[in-house]
Coordinates of C-alpha atoms and ligand atoms in Angstrom, one line a residue:
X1084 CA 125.2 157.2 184.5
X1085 CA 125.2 160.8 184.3
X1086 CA 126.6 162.8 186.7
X1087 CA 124.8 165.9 185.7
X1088 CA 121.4 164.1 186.5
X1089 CA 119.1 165.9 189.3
X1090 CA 117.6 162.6 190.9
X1091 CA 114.8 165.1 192.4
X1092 CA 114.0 166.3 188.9
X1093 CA 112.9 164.3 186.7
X1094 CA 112.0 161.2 188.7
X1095 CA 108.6 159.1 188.9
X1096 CA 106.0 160.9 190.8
X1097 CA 107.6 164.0 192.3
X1098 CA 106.0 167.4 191.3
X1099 CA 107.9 167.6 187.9
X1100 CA 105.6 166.5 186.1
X1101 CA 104.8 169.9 184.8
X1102 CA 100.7 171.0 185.2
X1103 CA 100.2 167.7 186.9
X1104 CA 97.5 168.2 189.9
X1105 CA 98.8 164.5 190.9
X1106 CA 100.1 164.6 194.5
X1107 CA 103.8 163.7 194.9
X1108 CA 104.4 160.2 197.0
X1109 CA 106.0 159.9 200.2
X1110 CA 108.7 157.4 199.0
X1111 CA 109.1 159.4 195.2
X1112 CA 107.8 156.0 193.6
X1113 CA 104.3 155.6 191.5
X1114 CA 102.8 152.1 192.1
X1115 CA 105.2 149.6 190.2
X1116 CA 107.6 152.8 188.9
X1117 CA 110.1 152.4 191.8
X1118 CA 112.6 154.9 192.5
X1119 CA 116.2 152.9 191.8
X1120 CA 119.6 154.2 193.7
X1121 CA 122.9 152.0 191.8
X1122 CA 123.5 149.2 194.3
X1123 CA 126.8 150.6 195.7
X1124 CA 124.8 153.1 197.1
X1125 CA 122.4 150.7 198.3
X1126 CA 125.0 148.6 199.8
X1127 CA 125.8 148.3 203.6
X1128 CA 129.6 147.5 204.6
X1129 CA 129.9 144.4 206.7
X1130 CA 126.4 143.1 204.8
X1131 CA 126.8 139.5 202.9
X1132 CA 124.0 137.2 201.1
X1133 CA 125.9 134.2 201.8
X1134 CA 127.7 132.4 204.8
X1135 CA 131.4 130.8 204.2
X1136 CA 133.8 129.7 206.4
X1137 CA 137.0 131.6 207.4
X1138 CA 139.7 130.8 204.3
X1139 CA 142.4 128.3 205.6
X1140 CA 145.7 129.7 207.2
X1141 CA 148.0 129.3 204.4
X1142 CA 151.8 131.1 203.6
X1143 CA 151.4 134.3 201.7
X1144 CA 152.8 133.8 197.9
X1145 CA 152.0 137.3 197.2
X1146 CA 155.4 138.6 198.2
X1147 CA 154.1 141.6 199.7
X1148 CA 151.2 142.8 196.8
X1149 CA 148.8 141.5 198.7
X1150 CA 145.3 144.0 198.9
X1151 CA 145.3 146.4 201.8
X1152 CA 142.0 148.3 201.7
X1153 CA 138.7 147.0 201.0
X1154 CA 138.0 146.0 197.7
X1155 CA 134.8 148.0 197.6
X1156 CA 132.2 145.2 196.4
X1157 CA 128.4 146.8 197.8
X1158 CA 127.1 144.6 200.8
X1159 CA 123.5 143.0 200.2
X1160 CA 121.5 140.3 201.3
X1161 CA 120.3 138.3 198.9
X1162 CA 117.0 139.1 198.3
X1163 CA 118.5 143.1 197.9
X1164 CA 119.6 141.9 195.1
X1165 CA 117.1 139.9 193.3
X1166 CA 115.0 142.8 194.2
X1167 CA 117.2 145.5 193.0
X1168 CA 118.1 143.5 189.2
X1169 CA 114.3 142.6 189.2
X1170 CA 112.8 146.4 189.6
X1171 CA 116.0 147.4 187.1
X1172 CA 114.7 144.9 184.5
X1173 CA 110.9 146.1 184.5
X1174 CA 112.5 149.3 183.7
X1175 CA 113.4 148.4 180.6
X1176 CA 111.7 148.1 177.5
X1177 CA 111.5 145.0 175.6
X1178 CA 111.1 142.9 172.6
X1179 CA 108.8 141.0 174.8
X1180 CA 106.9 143.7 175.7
X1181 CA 105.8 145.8 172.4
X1182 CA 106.3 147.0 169.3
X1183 CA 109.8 147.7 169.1
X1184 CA 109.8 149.8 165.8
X1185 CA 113.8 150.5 165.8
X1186 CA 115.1 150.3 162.2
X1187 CA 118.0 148.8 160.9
X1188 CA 119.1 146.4 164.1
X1189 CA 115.6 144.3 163.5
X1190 CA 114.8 143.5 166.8
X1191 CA 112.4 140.5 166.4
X1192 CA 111.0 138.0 168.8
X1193 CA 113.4 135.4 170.1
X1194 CA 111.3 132.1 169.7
X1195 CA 111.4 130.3 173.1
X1196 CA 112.4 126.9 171.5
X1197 CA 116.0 128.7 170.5
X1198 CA 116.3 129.3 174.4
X1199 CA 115.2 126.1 175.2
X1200 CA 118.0 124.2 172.7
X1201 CA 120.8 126.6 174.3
X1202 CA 120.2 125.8 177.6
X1203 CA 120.1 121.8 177.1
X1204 CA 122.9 120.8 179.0
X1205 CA 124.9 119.2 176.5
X1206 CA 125.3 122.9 174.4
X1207 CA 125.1 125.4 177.3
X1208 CA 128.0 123.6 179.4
X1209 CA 130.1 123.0 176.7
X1210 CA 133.4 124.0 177.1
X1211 CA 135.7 125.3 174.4
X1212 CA 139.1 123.4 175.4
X1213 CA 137.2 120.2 175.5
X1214 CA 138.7 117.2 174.2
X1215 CA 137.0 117.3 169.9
X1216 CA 136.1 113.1 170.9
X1217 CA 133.2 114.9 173.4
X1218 CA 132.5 117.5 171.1
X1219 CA 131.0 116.1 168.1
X1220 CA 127.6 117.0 168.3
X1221 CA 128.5 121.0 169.0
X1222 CA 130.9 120.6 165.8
X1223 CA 128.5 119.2 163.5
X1224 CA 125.8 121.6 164.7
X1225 CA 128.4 124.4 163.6
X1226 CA 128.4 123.0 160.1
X1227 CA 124.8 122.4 159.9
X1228 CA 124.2 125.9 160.5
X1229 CA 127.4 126.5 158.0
X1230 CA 125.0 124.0 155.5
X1231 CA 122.3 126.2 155.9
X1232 CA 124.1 130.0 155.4
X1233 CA 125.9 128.8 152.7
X1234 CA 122.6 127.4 150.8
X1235 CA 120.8 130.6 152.0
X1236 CA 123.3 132.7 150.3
X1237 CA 123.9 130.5 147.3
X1238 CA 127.9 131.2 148.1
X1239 CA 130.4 128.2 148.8
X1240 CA 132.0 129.1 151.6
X1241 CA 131.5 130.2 155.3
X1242 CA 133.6 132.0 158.0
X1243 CA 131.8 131.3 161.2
X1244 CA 134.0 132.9 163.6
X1245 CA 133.5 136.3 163.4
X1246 CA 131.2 137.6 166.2
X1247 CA 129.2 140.4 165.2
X1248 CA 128.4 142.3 161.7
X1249 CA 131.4 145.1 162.5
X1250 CA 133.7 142.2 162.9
X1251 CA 132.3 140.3 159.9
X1252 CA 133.2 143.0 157.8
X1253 CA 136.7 143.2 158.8
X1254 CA 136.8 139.9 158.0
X1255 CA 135.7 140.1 154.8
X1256 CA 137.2 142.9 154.1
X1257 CA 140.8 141.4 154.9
X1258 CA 139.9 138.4 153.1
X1259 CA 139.6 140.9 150.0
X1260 CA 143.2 142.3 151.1
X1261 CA 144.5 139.0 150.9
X1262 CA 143.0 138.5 147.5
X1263 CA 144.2 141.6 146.1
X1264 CA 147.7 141.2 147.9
X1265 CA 148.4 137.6 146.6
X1266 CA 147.4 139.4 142.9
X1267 CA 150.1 142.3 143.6
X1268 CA 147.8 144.7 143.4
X1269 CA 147.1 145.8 147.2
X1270 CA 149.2 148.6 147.1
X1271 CA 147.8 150.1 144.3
X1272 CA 144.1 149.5 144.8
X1273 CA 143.6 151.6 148.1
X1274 CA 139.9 152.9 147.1
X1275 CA 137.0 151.3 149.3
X1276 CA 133.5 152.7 147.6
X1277 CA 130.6 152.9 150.5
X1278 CA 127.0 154.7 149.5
X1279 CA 126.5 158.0 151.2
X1280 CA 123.4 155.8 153.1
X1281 CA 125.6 153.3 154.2
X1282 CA 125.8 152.3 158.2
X1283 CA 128.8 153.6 159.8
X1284 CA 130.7 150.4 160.3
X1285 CA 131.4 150.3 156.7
X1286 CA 133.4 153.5 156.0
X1287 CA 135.1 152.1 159.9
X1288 CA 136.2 148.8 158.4
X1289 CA 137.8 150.0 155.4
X1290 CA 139.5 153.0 157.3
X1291 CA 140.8 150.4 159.6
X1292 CA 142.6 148.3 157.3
X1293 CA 143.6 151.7 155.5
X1294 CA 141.8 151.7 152.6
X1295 CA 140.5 155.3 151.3
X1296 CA 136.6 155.4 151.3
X1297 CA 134.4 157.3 148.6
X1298 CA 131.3 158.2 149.6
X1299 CA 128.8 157.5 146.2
X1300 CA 126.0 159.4 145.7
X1301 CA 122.2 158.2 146.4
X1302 CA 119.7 158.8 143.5
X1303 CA 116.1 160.4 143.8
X1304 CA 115.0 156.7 144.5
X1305 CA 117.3 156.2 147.4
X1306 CA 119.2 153.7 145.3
X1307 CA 123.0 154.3 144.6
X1308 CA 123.8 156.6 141.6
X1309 CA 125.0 154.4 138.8
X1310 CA 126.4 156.3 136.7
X1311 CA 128.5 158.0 139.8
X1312 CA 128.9 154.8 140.7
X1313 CA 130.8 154.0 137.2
X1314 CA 132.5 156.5 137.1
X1315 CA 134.2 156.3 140.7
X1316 CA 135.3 152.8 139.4
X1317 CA 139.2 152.3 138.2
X1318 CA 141.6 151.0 138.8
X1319 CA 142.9 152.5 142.0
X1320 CA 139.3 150.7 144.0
X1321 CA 139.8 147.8 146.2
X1322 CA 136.2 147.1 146.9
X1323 CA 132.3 148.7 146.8
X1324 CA 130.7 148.2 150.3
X1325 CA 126.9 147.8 149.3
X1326 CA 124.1 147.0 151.7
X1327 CA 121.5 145.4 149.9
X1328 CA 118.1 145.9 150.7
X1329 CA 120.0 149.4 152.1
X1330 CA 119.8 151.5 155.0
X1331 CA 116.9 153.4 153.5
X1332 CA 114.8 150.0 153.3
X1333 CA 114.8 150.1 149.8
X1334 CA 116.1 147.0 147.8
X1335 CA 119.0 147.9 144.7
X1336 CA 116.8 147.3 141.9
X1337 CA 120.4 147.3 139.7
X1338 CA 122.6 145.2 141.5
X1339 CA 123.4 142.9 138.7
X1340 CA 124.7 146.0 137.2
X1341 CA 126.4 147.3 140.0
X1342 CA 128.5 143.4 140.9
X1343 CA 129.0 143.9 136.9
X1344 CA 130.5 147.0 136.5
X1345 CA 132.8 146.1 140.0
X1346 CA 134.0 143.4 138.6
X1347 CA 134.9 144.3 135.4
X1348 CA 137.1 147.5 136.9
X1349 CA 138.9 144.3 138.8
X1350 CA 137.4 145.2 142.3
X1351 CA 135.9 142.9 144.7
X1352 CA 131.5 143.5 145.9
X1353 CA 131.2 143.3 149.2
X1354 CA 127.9 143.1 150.3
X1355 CA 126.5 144.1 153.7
X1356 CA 124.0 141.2 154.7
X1357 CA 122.3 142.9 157.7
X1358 CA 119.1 143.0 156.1
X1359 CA 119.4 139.6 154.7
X1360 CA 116.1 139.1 157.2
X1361 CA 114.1 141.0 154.1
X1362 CA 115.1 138.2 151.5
X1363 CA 116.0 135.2 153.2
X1364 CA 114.7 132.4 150.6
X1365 CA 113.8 134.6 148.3
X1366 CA 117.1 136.2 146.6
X1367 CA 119.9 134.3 147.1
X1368 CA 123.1 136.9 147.4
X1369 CA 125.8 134.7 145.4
X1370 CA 123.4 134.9 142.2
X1371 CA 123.9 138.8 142.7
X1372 CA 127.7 138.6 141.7
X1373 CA 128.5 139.1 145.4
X1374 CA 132.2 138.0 147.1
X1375 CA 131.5 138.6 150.3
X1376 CA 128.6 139.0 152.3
X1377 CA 128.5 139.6 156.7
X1378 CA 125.1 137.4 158.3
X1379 CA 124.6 139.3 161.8
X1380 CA 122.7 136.1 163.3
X1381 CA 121.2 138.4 165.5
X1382 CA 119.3 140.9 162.9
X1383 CA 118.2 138.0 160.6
X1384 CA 118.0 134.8 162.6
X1385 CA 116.4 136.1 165.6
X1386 CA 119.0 135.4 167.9
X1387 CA 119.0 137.8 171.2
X1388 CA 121.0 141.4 170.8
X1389 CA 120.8 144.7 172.7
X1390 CA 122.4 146.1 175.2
X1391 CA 126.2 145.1 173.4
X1392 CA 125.6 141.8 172.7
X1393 CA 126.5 138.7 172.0
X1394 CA 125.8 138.9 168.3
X1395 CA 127.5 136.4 165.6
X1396 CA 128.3 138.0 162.7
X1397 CA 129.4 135.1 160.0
X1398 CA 130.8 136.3 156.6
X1399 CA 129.7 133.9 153.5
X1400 CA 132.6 134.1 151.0
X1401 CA 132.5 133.3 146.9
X1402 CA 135.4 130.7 145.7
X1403 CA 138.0 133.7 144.5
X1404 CA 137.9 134.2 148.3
X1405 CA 137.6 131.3 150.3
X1406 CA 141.0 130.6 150.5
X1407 CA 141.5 133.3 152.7
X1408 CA 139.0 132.0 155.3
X1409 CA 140.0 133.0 158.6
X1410 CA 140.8 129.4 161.3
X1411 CA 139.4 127.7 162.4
X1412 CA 136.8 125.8 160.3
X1413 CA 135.2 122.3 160.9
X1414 CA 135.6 119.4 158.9
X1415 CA 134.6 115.5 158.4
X1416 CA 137.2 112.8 158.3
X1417 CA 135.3 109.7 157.9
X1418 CA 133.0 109.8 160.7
X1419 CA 134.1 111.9 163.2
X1420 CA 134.3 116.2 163.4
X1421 CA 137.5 117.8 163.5
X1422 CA 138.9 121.4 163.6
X1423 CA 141.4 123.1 161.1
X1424 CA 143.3 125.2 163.8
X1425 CA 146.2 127.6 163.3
X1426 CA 148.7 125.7 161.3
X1427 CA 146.9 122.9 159.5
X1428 CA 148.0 121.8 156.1
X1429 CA 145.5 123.5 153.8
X1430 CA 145.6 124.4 150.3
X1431 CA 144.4 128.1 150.6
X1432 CA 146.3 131.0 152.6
X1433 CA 144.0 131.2 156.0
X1434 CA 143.9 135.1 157.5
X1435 CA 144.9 132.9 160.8
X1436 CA 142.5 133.7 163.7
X1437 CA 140.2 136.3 164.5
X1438 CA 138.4 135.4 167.4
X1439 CA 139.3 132.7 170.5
X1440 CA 137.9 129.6 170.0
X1441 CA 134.8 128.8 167.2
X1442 CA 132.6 131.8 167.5
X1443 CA 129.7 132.0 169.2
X1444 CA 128.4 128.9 170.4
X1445 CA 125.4 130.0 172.0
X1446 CA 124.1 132.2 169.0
X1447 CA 124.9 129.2 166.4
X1448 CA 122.4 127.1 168.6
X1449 CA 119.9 129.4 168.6
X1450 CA 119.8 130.6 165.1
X1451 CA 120.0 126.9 163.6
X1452 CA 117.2 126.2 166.0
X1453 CA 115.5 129.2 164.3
X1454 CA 116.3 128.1 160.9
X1455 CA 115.0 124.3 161.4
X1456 CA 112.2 125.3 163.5
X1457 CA 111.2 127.5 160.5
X1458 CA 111.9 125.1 157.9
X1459 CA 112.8 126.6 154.3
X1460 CA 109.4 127.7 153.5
X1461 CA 108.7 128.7 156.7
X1462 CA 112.2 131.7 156.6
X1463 CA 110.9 132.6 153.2
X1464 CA 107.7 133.3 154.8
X1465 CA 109.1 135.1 158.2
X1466 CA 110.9 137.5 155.1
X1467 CA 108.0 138.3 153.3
X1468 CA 105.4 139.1 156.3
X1469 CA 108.9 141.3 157.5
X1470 CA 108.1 143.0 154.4
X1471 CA 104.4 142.8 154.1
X1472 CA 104.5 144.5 157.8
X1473 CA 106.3 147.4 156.9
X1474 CA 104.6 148.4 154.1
X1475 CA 101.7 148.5 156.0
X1476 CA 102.6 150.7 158.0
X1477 CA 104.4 153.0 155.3
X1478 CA 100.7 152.7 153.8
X1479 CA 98.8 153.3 157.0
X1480 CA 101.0 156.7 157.6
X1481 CA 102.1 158.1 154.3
X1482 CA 99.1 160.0 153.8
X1483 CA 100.1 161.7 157.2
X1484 CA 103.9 161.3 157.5
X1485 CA 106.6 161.8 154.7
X1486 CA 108.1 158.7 152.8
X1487 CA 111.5 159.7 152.1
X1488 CA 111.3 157.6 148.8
X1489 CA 108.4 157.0 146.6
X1490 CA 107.0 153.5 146.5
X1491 CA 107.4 150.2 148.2
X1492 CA 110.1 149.7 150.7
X1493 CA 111.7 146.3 151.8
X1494 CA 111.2 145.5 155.4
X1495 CA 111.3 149.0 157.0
X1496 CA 109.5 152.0 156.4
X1497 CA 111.9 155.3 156.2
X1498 CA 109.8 159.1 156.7
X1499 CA 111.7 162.1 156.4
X1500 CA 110.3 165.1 159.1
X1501 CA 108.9 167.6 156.2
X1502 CA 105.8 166.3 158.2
X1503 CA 106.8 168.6 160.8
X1504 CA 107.8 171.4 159.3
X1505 CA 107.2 174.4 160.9
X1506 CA 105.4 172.5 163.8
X1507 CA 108.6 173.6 166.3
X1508 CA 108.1 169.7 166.9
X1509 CA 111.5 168.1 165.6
X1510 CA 112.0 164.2 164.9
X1511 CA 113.4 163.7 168.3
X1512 CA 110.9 165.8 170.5
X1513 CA 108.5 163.4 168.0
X1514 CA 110.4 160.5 169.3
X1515 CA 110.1 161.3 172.9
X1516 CA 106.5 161.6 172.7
X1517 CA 106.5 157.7 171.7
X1518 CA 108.1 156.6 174.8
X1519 CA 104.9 158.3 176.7
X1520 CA 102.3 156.6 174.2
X1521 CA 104.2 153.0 175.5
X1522 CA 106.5 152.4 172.1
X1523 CA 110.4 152.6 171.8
X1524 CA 111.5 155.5 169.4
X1525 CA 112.0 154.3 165.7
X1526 CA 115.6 154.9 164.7
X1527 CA 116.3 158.7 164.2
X1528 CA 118.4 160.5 162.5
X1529 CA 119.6 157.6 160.4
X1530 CA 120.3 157.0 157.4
X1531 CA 122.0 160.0 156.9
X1532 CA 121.0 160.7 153.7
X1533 CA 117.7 161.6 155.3
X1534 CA 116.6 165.0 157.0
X1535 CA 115.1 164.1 159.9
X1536 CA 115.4 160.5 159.1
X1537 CA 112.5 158.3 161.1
X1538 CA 113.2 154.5 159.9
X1539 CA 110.6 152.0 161.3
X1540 CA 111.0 148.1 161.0
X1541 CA 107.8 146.3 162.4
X1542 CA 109.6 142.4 161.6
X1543 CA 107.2 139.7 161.5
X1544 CA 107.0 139.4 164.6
X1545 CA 103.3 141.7 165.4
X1546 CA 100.4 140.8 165.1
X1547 CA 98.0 143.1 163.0
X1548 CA 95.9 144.6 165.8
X1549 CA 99.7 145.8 167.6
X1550 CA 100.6 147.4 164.1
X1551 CA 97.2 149.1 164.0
X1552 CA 97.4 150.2 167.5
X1553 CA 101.0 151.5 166.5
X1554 CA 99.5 153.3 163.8
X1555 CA 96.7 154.5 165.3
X1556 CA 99.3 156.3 167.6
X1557 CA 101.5 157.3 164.8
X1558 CA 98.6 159.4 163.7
X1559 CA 97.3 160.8 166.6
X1560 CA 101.1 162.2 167.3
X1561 CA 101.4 163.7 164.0
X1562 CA 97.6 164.9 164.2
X1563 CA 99.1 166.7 167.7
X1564 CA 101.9 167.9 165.9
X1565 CA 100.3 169.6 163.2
X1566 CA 97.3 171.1 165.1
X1567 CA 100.7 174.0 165.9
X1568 CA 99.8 174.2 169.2
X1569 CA 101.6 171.0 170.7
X1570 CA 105.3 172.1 170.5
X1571 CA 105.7 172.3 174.0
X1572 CA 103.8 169.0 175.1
X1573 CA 106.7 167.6 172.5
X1574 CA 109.0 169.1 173.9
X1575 CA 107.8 168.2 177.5
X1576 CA 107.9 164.5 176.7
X1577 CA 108.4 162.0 177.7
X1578 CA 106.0 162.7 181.0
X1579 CA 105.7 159.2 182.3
X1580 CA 108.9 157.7 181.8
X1581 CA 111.0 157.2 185.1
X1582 CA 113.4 159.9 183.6
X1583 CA 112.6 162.1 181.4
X1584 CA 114.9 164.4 179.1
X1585 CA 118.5 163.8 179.5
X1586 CA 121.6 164.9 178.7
X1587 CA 122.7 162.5 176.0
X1588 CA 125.4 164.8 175.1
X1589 CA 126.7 165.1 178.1
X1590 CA 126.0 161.4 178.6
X1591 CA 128.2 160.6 175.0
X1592 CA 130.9 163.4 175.7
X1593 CA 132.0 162.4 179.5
X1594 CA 130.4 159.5 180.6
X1595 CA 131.4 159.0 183.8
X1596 CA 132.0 154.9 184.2
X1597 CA 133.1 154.9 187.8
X1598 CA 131.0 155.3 191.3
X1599 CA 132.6 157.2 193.7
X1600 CA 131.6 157.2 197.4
X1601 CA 129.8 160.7 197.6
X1602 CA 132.2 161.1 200.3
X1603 CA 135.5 160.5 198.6
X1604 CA 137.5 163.5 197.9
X1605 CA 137.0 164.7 194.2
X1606 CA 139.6 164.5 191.5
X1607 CA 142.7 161.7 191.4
X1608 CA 140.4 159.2 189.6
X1609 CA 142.0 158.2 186.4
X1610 CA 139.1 156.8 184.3
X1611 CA 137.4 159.9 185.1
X1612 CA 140.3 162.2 184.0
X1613 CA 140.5 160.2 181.0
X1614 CA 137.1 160.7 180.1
X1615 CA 137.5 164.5 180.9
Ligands
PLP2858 C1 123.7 146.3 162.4 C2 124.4 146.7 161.2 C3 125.8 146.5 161.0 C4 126.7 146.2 162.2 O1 126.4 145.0 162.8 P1 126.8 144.6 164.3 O2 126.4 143.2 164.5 O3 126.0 145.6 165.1 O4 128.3 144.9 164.4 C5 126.4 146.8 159.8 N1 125.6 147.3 158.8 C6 124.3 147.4 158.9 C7 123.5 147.9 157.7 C8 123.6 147.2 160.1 O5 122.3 147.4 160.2

């Protein structure tokens, strides 16, 4: 929430809605747009949803640091608040509900079937301190998906744990530490390599574990400069970080060159795997040369993401670096599952832990549901109509919009804005003007390496006549933009959302994470000085 927000500005149906002739409501709402206050304000002191008896009398442990005041929980009845979290969730927009063209987090449909195989009893109520006896089945449907990643990925070895891309990284990444370390040569390899293109959490990782990163030049065909590449290499790198197919959709037509040349200056390839959706059973990334490689479950195998989570993010690892696996791992011993936890006797020289308990139990289910429900063929195909997808819509709008790159892309479409030059319509005034046609914004302003960057990923998941109605918008926007009299619509938009322009700054630089009775005296709240 933003403080700075006037509720009687932009809100559904009141007379902001600049030129409109549309009378305002009584109640500020517009049909099913409903006016939402945050629940504390809704709630009534004294109120309850639910009816329980008077806690016994017992003695007072506490020893005096027992709670005074109130402890400030809202009071609602209960249908309040299925109301209130039912009118919040129409407000947002959904995989479920369109075309969700964001680039780079692939946000694909999330097959009912996974959902249904989650929620079976014996997997959703699971509980990670149970005895292994009751566990089999959950252990050996952590392997089976293990089976499949590895196979996928043409690598011999899996870290499941690791739960999300970010975190997969920093696995792998310390996995090459501990490789480099054990050869003496940590200390003097402190250069992490990471393509001007790539996503932030790359250059993050490496800083974290205090590497150095070097930025490497993109070519004219958004691919990473070999020859810069070459000659960055030596014996002071660690480690290239190389997403392949890359931020800019495009896939690294000379990887074999690039794993080559790595490897023969003595440094490790990590590879970034979250577009792995684009070439699932069609490249397999350990024939590549690659060490390492991050899955995010959630980008590739459909599983649910958004709104912070609960990705899985496991890291497939080559033989040079298995040994370094993180605990636990699962394995058979005659019939039965077990788990290598802290401590076991292994041969190789575990990281130790990097996450409580397996990983994440309820993504596992859902992606291996994905993968068997698929079949083989079936993933190879979901990658190609991924691909298929977005280059029809690069072909549908590249007579109107600017490709960034020339040719084919993988499975997303990047544009820079020299489609709006001298328009006054920038990418995000562009972007804004989705929300009003019904679509979430593409990813803006990323990769980096773009002006203006406008990265669209369709998936497989839309069917043609969404994609053309998509387009058909695309091109009645840009149409708008060029005709040089729009700006100020653009900049307007978007009209029919139930808030319109924010202050995302604002929102970024002091977001204020704490609801304060308007009543309370100001100042004296912590959390707020902090973020002040
Ligand atoms: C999404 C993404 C990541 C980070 O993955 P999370 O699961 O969000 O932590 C890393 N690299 C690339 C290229 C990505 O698209």
């Amino acid at each position: 929430m933003v403080e700075s927000l006037d509720r009687s500005q932009g809100r559904a149906g009141a007379p902001a809605t600049a030129g409109s002739s549309t009378p305002a409501t009584f109640t500020g709402n517009r049909a099913l747009q409903i006016e939402e206050p945050l629940i504390f304000e809704m709630g009534q002191p004294g109120r309850c949803g639910v009816d329980l008896p008077e806690p016994p009398k017992v003695k007072d442990r506490l020893n005096g640091l027992r709670r005074n005041g109130e402890i400030g929980l809202p009071g609602l009845s209960e249908p309040q608040v299925v109301q209130h979290y039912t009118r919040l969730s129409q407000k947002n927009y959904a995989i479920d509900m369109g075309v969700y063209p964001l680039g780079s987090c692939t946000m694909k449909h999330n097959p009912r079937i996974n959902e249904k195989v989650a929620r079976l009893a014996g997997i959703g109520d699971l509980h990670p301190l149970q005895p292994v006896s009751t566990v089999q089945g959950a252990l050996e449907l952590i392997d089976s998906l293990a089976h499949w990643l590895k196979t996928l990925t043409g690598m011999p070895a899996v870290a499941m744990s690791p739960a999300a891309g970010a975190h997969g990284e920093m696995c792998g990444m310390m996995a090459i530490a501990a490789a480099l370390e054990a050869k003496g040569e940590r200390a003097k390899r402190r250069i992490v390599l990471a393509p001007e293109s790539a996503h932030g959490t790359n250059p993050a990782t490496a800083a974290a574990l205090g590497f150095t990163v070097k930025p490497i030049p993109a070519n004219a065909r958004g691919r990473v400069d070999l020859a810069a590449l070459k000659s960055a290499l030596g014996p002071e790198v660690a480690a290239i970080m190389l997403t392949n197919p890359n931020t800019c959709g495009l896939f690294e037509s000379e990887i074999i060159e690039i794993s080559k040349a790595v490897h023969e200056a003595g440094a490790y390839f990590y590879c970034d795997g979250a577009n792995f959706n684009a070439i699932v059973g069609r490249v397999r990334p350990g024939d590549l040369g690659v060490d390492c490689m991050h899955i995010n479950l959630h980008k590739t195998f459909s599983t649910p993401h958004g709104g912070g989570g609960p990705g899985a993010g496991p890291v497939v690892l080559s033989a040079a670096l298995a040994p370094y696996a993180p605990y636990p791992w699962i394995v058979k011993q005659g019939d039965a599952w077990t788990v290598a936890e802290d401590g076991a006797k292994v041969d190789g020289k575990p990281l130790g832990r990097l996450k409580a308990f397996h990983g994440q139990m309820g993504m596992f289910t859902r992606a291996l549901a994905y993968i068997m429900s698929h079949g083989a063929d079936g993933l190879k195909q979901a990658a190609e109509d991924a691909v298929l997808s977005a280059n029809y819509v690069m072909a549908a709008l590249k007579d109107v919009m600017t490709p960034a790159f020339e040719g084919p892309c993988m499975h997303e479409a990047l544009f820079d804005d020299s489609f709006l030059k001298d328009t006054g319509v920038s990418t995000l005034d562009f972007a804004k003007a989705m929300i009003d046609e019904g679509y979430h914004p593409m990813t803006m302003y990323f990769p980096l390496v773009v002006h203006g960057a406008m990265l669209v990923e369709p998936t497989e998941s839309q069917a043609k006549e969404d994609l053309d109605l998509f387009i058909a918008a695309m091109r009645s926007l840009t149409e708008r933009a060029k005709s040089g009299t729009a700006a100020e619509d653009f900049k307007a938009a978007p009209r029919y959302s139930p808030r319109r322009r924010l202050d995302e700054t604002l929102a970024a630089r002091k977001p204020i994470l704490r609801w304060r009775p308007s009543n309370s005296p100001p100042g004296g709240d912590p959390m707020r000085q902090a973020a002040e």
